[in-house]
Coordinates of N, CA and C and ligand atoms in Angstrom, one line a residue:
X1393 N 85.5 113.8 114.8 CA 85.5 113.1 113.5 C 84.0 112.8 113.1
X1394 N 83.8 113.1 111.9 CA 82.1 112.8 111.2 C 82.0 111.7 110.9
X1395 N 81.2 110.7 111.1 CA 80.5 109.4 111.1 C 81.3 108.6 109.7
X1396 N 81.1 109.3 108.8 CA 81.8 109.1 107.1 C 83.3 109.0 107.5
X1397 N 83.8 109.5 108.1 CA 85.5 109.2 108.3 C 85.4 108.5 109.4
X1398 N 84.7 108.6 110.4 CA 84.9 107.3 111.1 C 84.7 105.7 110.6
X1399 N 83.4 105.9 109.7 CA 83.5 104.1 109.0 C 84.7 104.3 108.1
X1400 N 85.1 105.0 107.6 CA 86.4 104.6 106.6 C 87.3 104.3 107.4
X1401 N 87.6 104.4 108.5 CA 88.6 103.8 109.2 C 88.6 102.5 110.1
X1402 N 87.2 102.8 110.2 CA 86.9 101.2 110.2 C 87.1 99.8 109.6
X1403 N 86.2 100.5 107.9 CA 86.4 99.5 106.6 C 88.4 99.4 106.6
X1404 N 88.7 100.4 106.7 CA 90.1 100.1 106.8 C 90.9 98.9 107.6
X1405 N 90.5 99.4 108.8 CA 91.7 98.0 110.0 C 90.7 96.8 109.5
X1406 N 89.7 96.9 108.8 CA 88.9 95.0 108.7 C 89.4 94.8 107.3
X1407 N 89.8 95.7 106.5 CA 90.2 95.1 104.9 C 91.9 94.4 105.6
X1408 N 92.5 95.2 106.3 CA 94.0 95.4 106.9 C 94.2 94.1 107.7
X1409 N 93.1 93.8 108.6 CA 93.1 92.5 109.0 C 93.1 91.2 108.2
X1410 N 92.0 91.4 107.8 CA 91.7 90.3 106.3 C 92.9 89.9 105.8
X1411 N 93.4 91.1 104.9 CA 94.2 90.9 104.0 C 95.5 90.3 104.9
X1412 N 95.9 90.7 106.0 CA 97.5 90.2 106.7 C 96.2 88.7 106.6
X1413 N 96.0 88.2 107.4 CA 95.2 86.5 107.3 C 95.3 86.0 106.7
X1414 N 94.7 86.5 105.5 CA 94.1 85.5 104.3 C 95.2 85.6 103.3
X1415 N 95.7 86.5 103.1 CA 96.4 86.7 101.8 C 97.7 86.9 102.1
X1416 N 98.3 86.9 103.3 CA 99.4 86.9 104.1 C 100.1 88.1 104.2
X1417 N 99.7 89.5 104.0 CA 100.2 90.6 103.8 C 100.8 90.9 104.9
X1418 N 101.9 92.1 105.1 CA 102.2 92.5 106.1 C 101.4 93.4 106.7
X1419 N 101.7 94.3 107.8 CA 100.8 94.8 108.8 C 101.2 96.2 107.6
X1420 N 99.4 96.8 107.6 CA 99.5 98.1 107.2 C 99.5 98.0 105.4
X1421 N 100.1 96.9 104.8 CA 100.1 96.5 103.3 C 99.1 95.7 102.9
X1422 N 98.4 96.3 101.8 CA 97.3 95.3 101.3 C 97.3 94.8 99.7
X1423 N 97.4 93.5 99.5 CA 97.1 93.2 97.8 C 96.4 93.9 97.3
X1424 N 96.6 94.0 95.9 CA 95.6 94.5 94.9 C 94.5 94.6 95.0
X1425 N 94.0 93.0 95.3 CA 92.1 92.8 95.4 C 91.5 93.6 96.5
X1426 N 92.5 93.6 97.8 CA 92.0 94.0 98.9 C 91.9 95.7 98.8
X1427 N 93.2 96.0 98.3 CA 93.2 97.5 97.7 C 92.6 98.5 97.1
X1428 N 91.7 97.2 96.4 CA 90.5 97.8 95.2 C 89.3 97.5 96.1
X1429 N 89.1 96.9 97.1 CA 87.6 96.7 97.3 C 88.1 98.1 98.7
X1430 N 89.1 98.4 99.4 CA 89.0 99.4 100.2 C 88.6 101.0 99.7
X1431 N 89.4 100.8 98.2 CA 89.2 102.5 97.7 C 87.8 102.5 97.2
X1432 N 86.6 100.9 96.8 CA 85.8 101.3 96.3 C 84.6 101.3 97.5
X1433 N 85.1 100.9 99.1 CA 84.2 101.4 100.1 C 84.5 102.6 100.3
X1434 N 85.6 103.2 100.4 CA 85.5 104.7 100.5 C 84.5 105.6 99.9
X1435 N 84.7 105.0 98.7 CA 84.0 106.1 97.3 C 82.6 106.0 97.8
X1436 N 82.1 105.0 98.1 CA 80.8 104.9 98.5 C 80.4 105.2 99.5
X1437 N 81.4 105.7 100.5 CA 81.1 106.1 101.8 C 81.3 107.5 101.5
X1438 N 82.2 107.7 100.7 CA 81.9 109.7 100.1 C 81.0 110.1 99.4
X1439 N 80.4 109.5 98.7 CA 79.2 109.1 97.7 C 77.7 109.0 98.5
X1440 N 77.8 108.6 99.8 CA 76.7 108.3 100.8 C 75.7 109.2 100.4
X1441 N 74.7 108.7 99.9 CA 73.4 110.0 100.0 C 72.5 110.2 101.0
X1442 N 73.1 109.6 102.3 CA 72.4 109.8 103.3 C 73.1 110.5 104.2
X1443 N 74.7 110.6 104.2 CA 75.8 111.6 104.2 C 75.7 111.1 106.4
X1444 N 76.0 112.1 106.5 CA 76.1 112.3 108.3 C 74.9 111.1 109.3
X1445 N 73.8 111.4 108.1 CA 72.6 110.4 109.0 C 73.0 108.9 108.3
X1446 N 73.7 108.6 107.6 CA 73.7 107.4 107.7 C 73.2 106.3 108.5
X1447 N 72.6 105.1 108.6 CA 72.8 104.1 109.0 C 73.9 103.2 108.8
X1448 N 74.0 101.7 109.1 CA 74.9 100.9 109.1 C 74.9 100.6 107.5
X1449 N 75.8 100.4 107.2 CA 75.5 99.8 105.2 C 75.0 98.3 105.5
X1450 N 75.1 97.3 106.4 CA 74.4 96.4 106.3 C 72.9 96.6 106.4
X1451 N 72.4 97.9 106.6 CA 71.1 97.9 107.1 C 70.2 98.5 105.9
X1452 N 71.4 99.4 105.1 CA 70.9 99.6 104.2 C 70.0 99.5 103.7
X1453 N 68.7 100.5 102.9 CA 67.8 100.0 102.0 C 67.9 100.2 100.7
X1454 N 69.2 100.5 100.5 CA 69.6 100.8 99.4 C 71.2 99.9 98.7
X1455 N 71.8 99.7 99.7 CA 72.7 99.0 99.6 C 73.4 99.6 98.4
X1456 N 74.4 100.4 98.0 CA 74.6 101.2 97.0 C 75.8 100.4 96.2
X1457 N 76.4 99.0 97.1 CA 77.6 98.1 96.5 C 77.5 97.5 95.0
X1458 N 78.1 97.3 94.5 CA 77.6 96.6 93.3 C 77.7 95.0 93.8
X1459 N 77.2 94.0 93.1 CA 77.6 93.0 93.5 C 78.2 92.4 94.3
X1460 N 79.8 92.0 93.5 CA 80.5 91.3 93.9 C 81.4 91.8 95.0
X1461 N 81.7 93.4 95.3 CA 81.7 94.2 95.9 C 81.2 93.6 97.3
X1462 N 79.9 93.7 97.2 CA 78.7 93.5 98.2 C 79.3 92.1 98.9
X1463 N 79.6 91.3 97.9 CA 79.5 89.8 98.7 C 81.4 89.6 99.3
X1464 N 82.0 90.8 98.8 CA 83.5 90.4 99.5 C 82.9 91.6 100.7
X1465 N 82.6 92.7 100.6 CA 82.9 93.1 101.7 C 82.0 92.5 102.8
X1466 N 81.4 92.2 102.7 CA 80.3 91.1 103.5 C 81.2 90.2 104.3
X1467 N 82.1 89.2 103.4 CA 83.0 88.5 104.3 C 84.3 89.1 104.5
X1468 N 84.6 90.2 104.5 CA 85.5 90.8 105.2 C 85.4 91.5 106.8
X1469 N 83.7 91.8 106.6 CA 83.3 92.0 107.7 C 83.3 91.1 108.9
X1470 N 82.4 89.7 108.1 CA 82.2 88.5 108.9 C 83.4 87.8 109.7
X1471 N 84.6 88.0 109.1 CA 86.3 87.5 109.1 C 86.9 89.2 110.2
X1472 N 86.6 89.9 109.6 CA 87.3 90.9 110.2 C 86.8 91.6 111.7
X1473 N 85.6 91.5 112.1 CA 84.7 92.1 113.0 C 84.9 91.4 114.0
X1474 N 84.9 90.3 114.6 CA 85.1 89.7 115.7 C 86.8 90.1 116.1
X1475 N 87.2 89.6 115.1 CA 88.9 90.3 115.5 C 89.4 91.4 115.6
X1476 N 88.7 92.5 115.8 CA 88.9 93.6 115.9 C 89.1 93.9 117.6
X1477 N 88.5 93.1 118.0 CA 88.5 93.1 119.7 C 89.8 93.1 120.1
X1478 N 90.8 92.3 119.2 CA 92.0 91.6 119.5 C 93.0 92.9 119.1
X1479 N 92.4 93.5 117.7 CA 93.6 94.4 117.1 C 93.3 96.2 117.5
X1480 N 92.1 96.0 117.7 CA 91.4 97.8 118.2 C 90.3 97.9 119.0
X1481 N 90.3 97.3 120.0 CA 88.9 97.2 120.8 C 87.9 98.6 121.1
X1482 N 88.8 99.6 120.7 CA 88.1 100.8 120.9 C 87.5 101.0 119.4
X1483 N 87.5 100.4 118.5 CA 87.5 100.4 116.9 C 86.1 99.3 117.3
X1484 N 86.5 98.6 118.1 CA 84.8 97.1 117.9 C 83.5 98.0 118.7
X1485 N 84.0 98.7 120.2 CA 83.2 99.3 120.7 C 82.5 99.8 119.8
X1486 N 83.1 100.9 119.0 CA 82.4 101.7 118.0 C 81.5 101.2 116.9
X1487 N 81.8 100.3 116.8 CA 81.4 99.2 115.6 C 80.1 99.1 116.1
X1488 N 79.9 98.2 117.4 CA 79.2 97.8 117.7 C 77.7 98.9 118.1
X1489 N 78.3 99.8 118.8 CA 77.5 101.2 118.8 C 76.6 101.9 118.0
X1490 N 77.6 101.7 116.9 CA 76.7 102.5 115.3 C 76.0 101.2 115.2
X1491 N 75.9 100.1 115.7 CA 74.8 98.8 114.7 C 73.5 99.2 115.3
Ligands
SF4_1643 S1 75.2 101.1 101.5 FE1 73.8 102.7 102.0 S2 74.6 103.6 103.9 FE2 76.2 102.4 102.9 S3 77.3 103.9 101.6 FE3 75.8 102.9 100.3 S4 74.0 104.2 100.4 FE4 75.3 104.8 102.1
ZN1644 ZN1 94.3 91.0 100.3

């Protein structure tokens, strides 16, 4: 699996986490809001103009998010990354790897 589909499946279980938490969704179902900020990390991660070489998007020098974008998935990350240990630990390893 190529770097670009492995973070999308990443951004996935941390929107997936989030959203069951915060917004009380079931496992695997996400609200609206959360549904829209997943399809519009995809796009950006298909969009990547740095493609395979990527860095981390927090490291970004470009940061390609739009705003408000920027500041949810930020705390989705911050909410969703520590717990990951709990729901995919082979998902945090990786996390942690690519940083
Ligand atoms: S933030 Fe940077 S690394 Fe992340 S998708 Fe956008 S351009 Fe690529
Ligand atoms: Zn949600």
């Amino acid at each position: 699996m190529g770097k670009i589909e492995r973070e999308k499946k990443t951004i996935k279980l941390m929107v997936e986490i989030y959203c069951k938490k915060k917004h009380d969704m079931k496992n695997g179902e996400l609200c609206e809001e959360c549904q829209e900020l997943l399809e519009y990390a995809h796009k950006r991660l298909s969009y990547c103009k740095f493609g395979e070489n990527k860095s981390t998007c927090s490291r970004c020098p470009i940061h390609c998010y739009k705003k408000d974008m920027k500041e949810k998935v930020k705390e989705v990350m911050k909410f969703s990354g520590p717990r990951l240990v709990i729901y995919n630990p082979i998902e945090l390893i990786r996390h942690a790897l690519n940083k």
